[in-house]
């Protein structure tokens, strides 16, 4: 019991002390004396300058009672303090608050759980009070440390342990609220405080049940759950902390999360890590999302030497963060995300290649580690694809160019990843994975014009892998093209190569071809035809390759075809049929029949799309004949049934083939310009043939090496051109075999003007014209005498001869004249 003083001594004591003493009863079980407490409160409100003394005296009594373990009087003192705090809001309350915090600290330092909980409750009440003026000198370092320690309580009694942990979490929540509302709120975000607060909350959150928040923010817990469950309360506090974070202190709150996950090895498995970062991404302000993504990327770089599963866990966390951030503001981290992921993709492939080499030399198999690296690679690809597919169109176009620039192509190194240490197998894996990433990025991309989706700077590098000796690479390229070309979602209706009885049943969606698309096909159509033509003649093609090639032809017909393009596509189909029959590339019989089936499926489709009755009748008749006599020429049989293959195709009846003259006759009767059908299709030759590793491209190059000379330097053009001399001009009038030579030259010229770009033709013609003028000037200068009369003159202008009315008989060599 407290010592009582005599009446005389009591009368001499200060009034505030007497009022404080009166609130304590004889028996602490009776609780606070309410009447006397009202007097004390009235006195404190009336004389606020006495608050600091009241607080100091209460602190003195409480300290003595704590030491003497008088818990009853401690409870009464704290109750009195709480009431005084709630009642007094004057400027003089600042010293009183210092005494109050000192008493709370005394309770928290005690070893009794009840007193710790009591002090926490009082601090929480204090934290909810809005002070009129800020405190520039008050710090809460002790409370942060003490509440964090309480969050890690290991008391033997589970109920007491839970009670202490809940008190610690509520204390941290109070510190956060108090400091955020204070003018000096930045102090709580210092790393030394965040390194204690965040791990304490995460430690309690680890017990929480998994909450799948993939489809939206995690559900908010009820008030009862918060009070009873430390995990739920810790999560609520963690959300509140992140929600109050600003631009300058966001990173300080996120970095301790990585340290906690590393220390407790929570990246593998990474369910808790994913859950944490979902909370982070949903709690912070949307404009700060890129800060979190930058931190994850930085941590991925820091842990690049860890096990594959740890790296895969970090990448999967990045995927979840990106999935949420892509809906809001990404900021300047778009290219940084992709660049970092591509760098780790290359690193993973390199590690996999090195492990495979060591495994092949040693006796211990490394298949499990290889599989782990594949997990990393798949996670990276999914992240790239998901991130890219959620970006706005203008950013997605940049990312498509960025990824395409990283795809290594044999023979080039511009903008590609460093694959010098990977070898051919590792380079192939990089190519496949980058194209898979590009496929995911382009999924769902809808451009208004094809030029926007497939600009020349993107189309050229995209088509380069389509000439490589890898069927999977070619499949991915075609699928990427389908994503960009299919603007009306028709691809699903065209899935699978087959003879469609009635195309109208597919309900194909299409629009009128715009001028930009027409211009695109005039400029790039021959390039697309060439890659389809060469792609059909690859020896390693499987059924999927033919299906994708058929879909490419069908999508070009739907999205980009006018009358001129339709004629070109039919020429291409007939050329494919002829190549399968002649078989200059020595393809196996299955591939030759596959090409014949692809041509049949496409001509059946295009004939119904343009709806020319005679054309449809011819195609239907050939298909009907094939069904009866040569089912291996139809896709339903060659790709799905184990049918007998023919020994040769040259002996087949012409009724099994699509005939050019029949098609020309049917289309000509409907107003189509069919003159071009008489000229066989020959693919262009570009530098890609030298960069690629195709075996069959050499023959194609040799067909046009004399026709297209745009890649030869100008000096070589002069040396390769036939020199115009006296002997050459004499041979020009020789009529022996002239008819055959003229026909051959005419055919080559026609083919050149049909398939070569206009700029190339113009440049070559100008070069040859200038050369011819120079040669003629030299010859005429040597052979023409001055005319005897002014009736004929020869003038020279800019090095070129301009001949004006010179009589033939004035020349020294009249046999040169052919007029």
PDB file of C-alpha atoms in Angstrom, residues 213-216 278 281-282 293 315-328 330 334 337-338 341 377-392 395-396 399 403 433-444:
ATOM      1  CA  UNK A 213      -4.919 -12.614 -55.452  1.00  0.00           C
ATOM      2  CA  UNK A 214      -4.040 -13.173 -59.082  1.00  0.00           C
ATOM      3  CA  UNK A 215      -7.361 -11.872 -60.292  1.00  0.00           C
ATOM      4  CA  UNK A 216      -7.496  -8.872 -57.993  1.00  0.00           C
ATOM      5  CA  UNK A 278       1.237  -8.969 -54.495  1.00  0.00           C
ATOM      6  CA  UNK A 281       2.017  -3.953 -55.659  1.00  0.00           C
ATOM      7  CA  UNK A 282      -1.605  -3.571 -54.608  1.00  0.00           C
ATOM      8  CA  UNK A 293      10.147  -3.626 -60.475  1.00  0.00           C
ATOM      9  CA  UNK A 315      11.598 -14.198 -61.962  1.00  0.00           C
ATOM     10  CA  UNK A 316       8.178 -15.554 -61.064  1.00  0.00           C
ATOM     11  CA  UNK A 317       7.828 -12.836 -58.433  1.00  0.00           C
ATOM     12  CA  UNK A 318       8.739 -10.328 -61.136  1.00  0.00           C
ATOM     13  CA  UNK A 319       6.038 -11.837 -63.344  1.00  0.00           C
ATOM     14  CA  UNK A 320       3.419 -11.300 -60.655  1.00  0.00           C
ATOM     15  CA  UNK A 321       4.603  -7.751 -60.043  1.00  0.00           C
ATOM     16  CA  UNK A 322       4.602  -6.981 -63.753  1.00  0.00           C
ATOM     17  CA  UNK A 323       1.123  -8.433 -64.136  1.00  0.00           C
ATOM     18  CA  UNK A 324      -0.160  -5.866 -61.662  1.00  0.00           C
ATOM     19  CA  UNK A 325       2.051  -2.963 -62.731  1.00  0.00           C
ATOM     20  CA  UNK A 326       1.182  -3.362 -66.413  1.00  0.00           C
ATOM     21  CA  UNK A 327      -2.348  -2.215 -65.636  1.00  0.00           C
ATOM     22  CA  UNK A 328      -1.057   1.088 -64.326  1.00  0.00           C
ATOM     23  CA  UNK A 330       5.188   1.355 -65.866  1.00  0.00           C
ATOM     24  CA  UNK A 334      10.177  -0.959 -69.854  1.00  0.00           C
ATOM     25  CA  UNK A 337      13.015  -4.921 -67.695  1.00  0.00           C
ATOM     26  CA  UNK A 338      13.439  -6.559 -71.073  1.00  0.00           C
ATOM     27  CA  UNK A 341      15.537 -10.459 -68.573  1.00  0.00           C
ATOM     28  CA  UNK A 377      14.089 -19.870 -69.019  1.00  0.00           C
ATOM     29  CA  UNK A 378      10.372 -20.567 -69.171  1.00  0.00           C
ATOM     30  CA  UNK A 379       9.757 -18.140 -66.313  1.00  0.00           C
ATOM     31  CA  UNK A 380      11.726 -15.442 -68.127  1.00  0.00           C
ATOM     32  CA  UNK A 381       9.825 -16.035 -71.363  1.00  0.00           C
ATOM     33  CA  UNK A 382       6.481 -15.883 -69.589  1.00  0.00           C
ATOM     34  CA  UNK A 383       7.482 -12.641 -67.898  1.00  0.00           C
ATOM     35  CA  UNK A 384       8.634 -11.069 -71.157  1.00  0.00           C
ATOM     36  CA  UNK A 385       5.512 -12.159 -72.963  1.00  0.00           C
ATOM     37  CA  UNK A 386       3.089 -11.142 -70.264  1.00  0.00           C
ATOM     38  CA  UNK A 387       4.741  -7.793 -69.712  1.00  0.00           C
ATOM     39  CA  UNK A 388       4.839  -7.030 -73.428  1.00  0.00           C
ATOM     40  CA  UNK A 389       1.282  -8.129 -74.096  1.00  0.00           C
ATOM     41  CA  UNK A 390      -0.041  -5.712 -71.446  1.00  0.00           C
ATOM     42  CA  UNK A 391       1.784  -2.657 -72.739  1.00  0.00           C
ATOM     43  CA  UNK A 392       0.079  -0.001 -74.861  1.00  0.00           C
ATOM     44  CA  UNK A 395       5.332   0.677 -76.404  1.00  0.00           C
ATOM     45  CA  UNK A 396       4.625  -2.833 -77.628  1.00  0.00           C
ATOM     46  CA  UNK A 399       9.509  -3.909 -77.507  1.00  0.00           C
ATOM     47  CA  UNK A 403      13.449  -8.283 -78.907  1.00  0.00           C
ATOM     48  CA  UNK A 433      13.204 -18.618 -76.705  1.00  0.00           C
ATOM     49  CA  UNK A 434      13.414 -15.062 -78.014  1.00  0.00           C
ATOM     50  CA  UNK A 435      10.926 -15.873 -80.756  1.00  0.00           C
ATOM     51  CA  UNK A 436       8.648 -17.493 -78.181  1.00  0.00           C
ATOM     52  CA  UNK A 437       8.865 -14.281 -76.175  1.00  0.00           C
ATOM     53  CA  UNK A 438       8.102 -12.261 -79.283  1.00  0.00           C
ATOM     54  CA  UNK A 439       5.143 -14.516 -80.003  1.00  0.00           C
ATOM     55  CA  UNK A 440       3.682 -13.760 -76.578  1.00  0.00           C
ATOM     56  CA  UNK A 441       4.305 -10.036 -76.958  1.00  0.00           C
ATOM     57  CA  UNK A 442       2.509  -9.927 -80.313  1.00  0.00           C
ATOM     58  CA  UNK A 443      -0.459 -11.927 -79.057  1.00  0.00           C
ATOM     59  CA  UNK A 444      -3.585  -9.822 -79.273  1.00  0.00           C
TER      60      UNK A 444
END
